[in-house]
Tab-separated table of C-alpha atoms in Angstrom:
chain	number	residue	atom	x	y	z
A	268	MET	CA	102.412	138.144	71.281
A	269	VAL	CA	100.073	137.837	74.058
A	270	ALA	CA	98.618	134.106	74.377
A	271	ARG	CA	95.550	133.513	77.200
A	272	VAL	CA	92.751	130.944	77.746
A	273	VAL	CA	89.493	132.586	77.935
A	274	ASP	CA	85.814	130.700	78.599
A	275	GLY	CA	87.819	127.218	77.642
A	276	ARG	CA	89.427	129.557	74.045
A	277	LEU	CA	93.037	130.331	73.293
A	278	THR	CA	93.527	133.786	72.674
A	279	VAL	CA	96.360	135.476	70.596
A	280	ASP	CA	97.376	138.970	70.053
A	281	TRP	CA	100.024	139.856	67.947
A	282	ALA	CA	101.579	144.001	68.983
A	283	TYR	CA	103.790	145.193	66.320
A	284	SER	CA	105.839	148.195	65.551
A	285	ARG	CA	104.074	149.876	62.124
A	286	ASN	CA	107.802	151.115	61.627
A	287	ILE	CA	109.433	148.099	61.652
A	288	HIS	CA	107.083	145.410	60.624
A	289	HIS	CA	104.902	145.314	57.350
A	290	HIS	CA	101.336	144.766	58.211
A	291	ASP	CA	101.105	141.520	55.929
A	292	THR	CA	103.850	140.375	56.836
A	293	VAL	CA	102.423	140.278	60.924
A	294	ALA	CA	99.616	138.471	59.487
A	295	ALA	CA	101.394	136.352	57.633
A	296	LEU	CA	102.999	135.043	60.491
A	297	ALA	CA	99.784	134.964	62.581
A	298	ARG	CA	98.198	132.432	59.557
A	299	ASP	CA	101.326	130.556	59.622
A	300	TYR	CA	101.385	129.985	63.548
A	301	LEU	CA	97.627	129.451	63.490
A	302	THR	CA	98.113	126.523	60.822
A	303	ALA	CA	101.492	125.147	63.055
A	304	LEU	CA	98.852	124.904	66.026
A	305	GLU	CA	96.475	123.278	63.799
A	306	ASP	CA	98.710	120.457	62.536
A	307	LEU	CA	99.621	119.887	66.509
A	308	LEU	CA	96.483	119.306	67.144
A	309	ARG	CA	95.531	116.981	64.289
A	310	HIS	CA	98.721	115.647	65.605
A	311	CYS	CA	97.928	114.704	69.388
A	312	LEU	CA	93.920	113.716	68.249
A	313	ASN	CA	95.290	111.132	65.691
A	314	HIS	CA	98.413	109.738	68.184
A	315	PRO	CA	97.789	105.943	69.094
A	316	THR	CA	98.752	107.563	73.088
A	317	GLY	CA	96.041	110.555	72.267
A	318	GLY	CA	99.266	113.124	72.494
A	319	THR	CA	99.865	113.324	76.550
A	320	THR	CA	103.218	114.727	77.595
A	321	PRO	CA	104.571	114.978	81.231
A	322	SER	CA	103.348	118.483	81.908
A	323	ASP	CA	99.639	116.501	81.651
A	324	PHE	CA	100.656	114.640	84.185
A	325	PRO	CA	103.407	116.410	86.425
A	326	LEU	CA	102.602	114.713	89.907
A	327	ALA	CA	103.798	110.778	88.380
A	328	HIS	CA	107.284	112.128	86.950
A	329	LEU	CA	107.432	110.849	84.215
A	330	ASP	CA	109.544	111.216	81.069
A	331	GLN	CA	108.011	111.613	77.340
A	332	PRO	CA	109.957	108.528	76.921
A	333	THR	CA	108.327	106.533	79.523
A	334	LEU	CA	105.048	107.803	78.668
A	335	ASP	CA	105.115	106.455	74.844
A	336	ARG	CA	106.688	103.138	76.089
A	337	LEU	CA	103.983	102.953	78.575
A	338	ASN	CA	101.038	103.761	75.624
A	339	LEU	CA	98.428	103.787	77.749
A	340	GLY	CA	96.063	105.260	74.740
A	341	ARG	CA	93.147	108.969	74.606
A	342	ASN	CA	91.478	107.251	78.520
A	343	VAL	CA	93.237	108.351	80.201
A	344	GLU	CA	92.740	111.546	83.372
A	345	ASP	CA	95.209	111.378	85.209
A	346	VAL	CA	98.164	110.028	86.135
A	347	HIS	CA	99.381	110.204	90.112
A	348	PRO	CA	102.053	108.191	92.516
A	349	LEU	CA	101.121	105.705	94.912
A	350	THR	CA	100.769	106.224	98.943
A	351	PRO	CA	103.153	104.030	100.646
A	352	MET	CA	100.681	102.599	101.973
A	353	GLN	CA	98.933	101.701	98.503
A	354	GLN	CA	102.472	100.618	97.243
A	355	GLY	CA	102.791	98.620	100.181
A	356	MET	CA	99.533	96.632	99.103
A	357	LEU	CA	100.567	96.459	95.728
A	358	PHE	CA	103.974	94.645	96.967
A	359	HIS	CA	102.023	92.022	99.265
A	360	THR	CA	99.673	91.366	96.162
A	361	LEU	CA	102.039	91.205	93.558
A	362	LEU	CA	103.903	88.622	96.233
A	363	ALA	CA	101.238	86.918	96.977
A	364	PRO	CA	98.675	86.745	94.112
A	365	ASP	CA	96.502	84.109	95.494
A	366	SER	CA	96.036	85.843	98.503
A	367	SER	CA	93.161	87.166	99.436
A	368	SER	CA	94.302	90.136	101.385
A	369	TYR	CA	93.229	93.009	100.356
A	370	PHE	CA	90.293	91.790	98.566
A	371	GLU	CA	87.313	93.126	100.613
A	372	GLN	CA	83.632	92.093	100.239
A	373	THR	CA	81.322	94.997	101.113
A	374	ILE	CA	77.565	92.784	102.092
A	375	LEU	CA	74.368	94.577	102.699
A	376	SER	CA	70.988	94.254	102.043
A	377	LEU	CA	69.022	97.150	101.433
A	378	GLU	CA	64.873	97.090	101.704
A	379	GLY	CA	62.727	99.766	99.718
A	380	VAL	CA	64.313	98.476	96.358
A	381	THR	CA	61.925	97.358	93.341
A	382	ASP	CA	64.378	99.473	90.613
A	383	VAL	CA	67.801	97.090	90.336
A	384	GLU	CA	68.160	98.474	87.020
A	385	ALA	CA	68.197	101.734	88.474
A	386	LEU	CA	70.342	100.777	91.629
A	387	ALA	CA	72.506	99.510	88.983
A	388	ARG	CA	72.761	103.314	86.741
A	389	ALA	CA	73.226	104.881	90.374
A	390	TRP	CA	76.533	102.686	90.978
A	391	GLN	CA	77.253	103.343	87.140
A	392	THR	CA	76.614	107.095	88.614
A	393	VAL	CA	79.082	107.344	92.107
A	394	THR	CA	81.755	105.529	89.342
A	395	ASP	CA	81.495	107.921	86.784
A	396	ALA	CA	81.834	110.434	89.755
A	397	THR	CA	84.715	109.107	91.723
A	398	PRO	CA	88.325	109.538	90.040
A	399	VAL	CA	89.452	106.189	92.355
A	400	LEU	CA	86.892	103.393	91.665
A	401	ARG	CA	87.976	104.190	87.961
A	402	SER	CA	91.289	104.030	88.756
A	403	PHE	CA	94.249	100.774	88.278
A	404	VAL	CA	97.785	100.222	88.897
A	405	VAL	CA	100.855	100.478	86.394
A	406	HIS	CA	103.963	98.929	87.608
A	407	GLN	CA	105.926	96.951	85.474
A	408	GLY	CA	108.848	99.093	83.345
A	409	LEU	CA	108.790	101.801	86.219
A	410	ALA	CA	111.081	103.017	88.645
A	411	GLU	CA	107.515	103.654	91.333
A	412	PRO	CA	104.088	102.269	90.235
A	413	VAL	CA	101.671	104.661	88.920
A	414	GLN	CA	98.070	105.044	89.875
A	415	VAL	CA	95.955	105.752	86.225
A	416	VAL	CA	93.481	107.562	85.971
A	417	LEU	CA	90.809	106.929	83.664
A	418	ARG	CA	88.155	108.896	82.321
A	419	ASP	CA	85.252	106.608	81.414
A	420	VAL	CA	84.800	102.675	82.550
A	421	THR	CA	82.120	100.429	83.053
A	422	VAL	CA	81.332	98.959	86.763
A	423	PRO	CA	80.329	95.357	86.154
A	424	VAL	CA	77.335	94.758	87.834
A	425	VAL	CA	75.701	91.173	87.728
A	426	THR	CA	71.757	90.532	88.855
A	427	GLU	CA	70.548	87.998	90.256
A	428	ASP	CA	67.258	86.236	91.468
A	429	TRP	CA	66.378	84.569	94.656
A	430	ARG	CA	63.031	85.279	95.316
A	431	GLY	CA	62.415	81.730	94.946
A	432	LEU	CA	64.492	80.265	97.340
A	433	SER	CA	64.178	80.105	101.232
A	434	GLU	CA	66.052	81.735	103.699
A	435	ASP	CA	68.091	78.900	104.367
A	436	GLU	CA	68.093	78.816	100.059
A	437	GLN	CA	69.346	82.203	99.707
A	438	ARG	CA	71.895	82.326	102.402
A	439	ALA	CA	73.380	79.041	101.259
A	440	ALA	CA	73.484	80.748	97.611
A	441	LEU	CA	75.509	83.837	98.976
A	442	ARG	CA	77.874	82.267	100.875
A	443	GLU	CA	78.453	79.986	96.827
A	444	PHE	CA	78.700	83.688	95.172
A	445	LEU	CA	80.992	84.783	98.197
A	446	ALA	CA	83.636	81.955	96.884
A	447	ARG	CA	82.596	82.173	93.014
A	448	ASP	CA	83.664	85.777	93.463
A	449	GLU	CA	86.146	85.649	95.935
A	450	ALA	CA	88.384	83.235	93.540
A	451	ALA	CA	88.011	85.285	90.876
A	452	GLY	CA	89.956	87.961	92.639
A	453	ILE	CA	90.886	90.972	91.447
A	454	ASP	CA	94.238	91.991	89.087
A	455	PRO	CA	95.283	95.334	90.701
A	456	THR	CA	96.725	96.358	86.415
A	457	ALA	CA	93.748	95.251	85.378
A	458	PRO	CA	90.734	98.151	86.010
A	459	PRO	CA	88.388	97.997	86.863
A	460	LEU	CA	89.535	97.337	90.898
A	461	SER	CA	85.621	97.019	91.750
A	462	ARG	CA	82.605	95.006	90.598
A	463	VAL	CA	78.776	94.527	91.997
A	464	ALA	CA	76.769	91.864	92.087
A	465	LEU	CA	72.619	92.656	93.306
A	466	ALA	CA	70.577	89.410	94.721
A	467	ARG	CA	66.974	90.268	94.532
A	468	LEU	CA	65.822	88.391	98.199
A	469	THR	CA	61.728	90.079	97.439
A	470	ASP	CA	60.163	91.970	95.230
A	471	THR	CA	60.940	95.162	97.481
A	472	ARG	CA	65.007	93.876	99.126
A	473	VAL	CA	68.233	93.438	97.216
A	474	GLN	CA	71.371	91.840	98.634
A	475	ILE	CA	74.825	93.566	97.556
A	476	VAL	CA	77.729	92.538	97.251
A	477	TRP	CA	80.551	94.921	96.889
A	478	THR	CA	84.229	93.848	95.564
A	479	PHE	CA	87.119	96.093	95.693
A	480	HIS	CA	90.696	96.145	96.211
A	481	HIS	CA	91.893	97.489	99.368
A	482	LEU	CA	93.723	99.344	97.065
A	483	LEU	CA	91.362	102.231	96.613
A	484	LEU	CA	89.708	102.397	99.106
A	485	ASP	CA	89.731	101.981	103.588
A	486	GLY	CA	87.131	102.533	106.108
A	487	TRP	CA	86.907	105.874	106.237
A	488	SER	CA	86.449	106.077	102.456
A	489	LEU	CA	83.828	103.671	102.027
A	490	PRO	CA	80.419	105.599	104.357
A	491	LEU	CA	81.880	108.585	101.693
A	492	VAL	CA	80.630	105.917	98.479
A	493	MET	CA	77.358	104.695	100.324
A	494	ALA	CA	76.312	107.747	100.959
A	495	ASP	CA	77.155	109.394	96.780
A	496	LEU	CA	75.354	105.528	95.818
A	497	PHE	CA	71.999	106.261	97.315
A	498	THR	CA	71.670	110.014	96.665
A	499	ALA	CA	72.983	108.897	93.074
């Protein structure tokens, strides 16, 4: 028996000696094999955890009982360990959950935006294309924390209309928003770990507040994400 995957399809070839086996015997064995594969597929599709095994996430080094206990569900694309720096950030975040040490707010104003909804959709497009923006951390019950990448995440986007405010009032509104946003914090174990606020200042100018946990991104990553946003 030789099995291979060609164009995303499993192909199995059966070879046998007619001097030893009857054709009907091998054909029946092949049918039973196909039935067993179909039963396995049904089990994996109906299992509440999606039928994942340690081989699906080799970098995480999780055994089957641990995966079953985590019950991550079907929406998981990948699981991998945190880097040492990420582990340190997680440790300090859990040690002082009210601290804003790793709470990041990127603030910028963008000229030439006439369709705020299109900008919001662009953020979702970038999130869909960037695994780290679909990630969160699992640590409870594990010897080492892991980063879980979800297949689908909806980035929270809130919109504000400050066009009726003076420039001083807009600055005050921004300060108030930033304070509320920081007070809300970000839990690294509750996805998503980023959110966006879009406040219209004029008919063509938008104030952007991008909030995220430092676990996700560093100073080198930010320009890459922003470049993807502006081309989305």
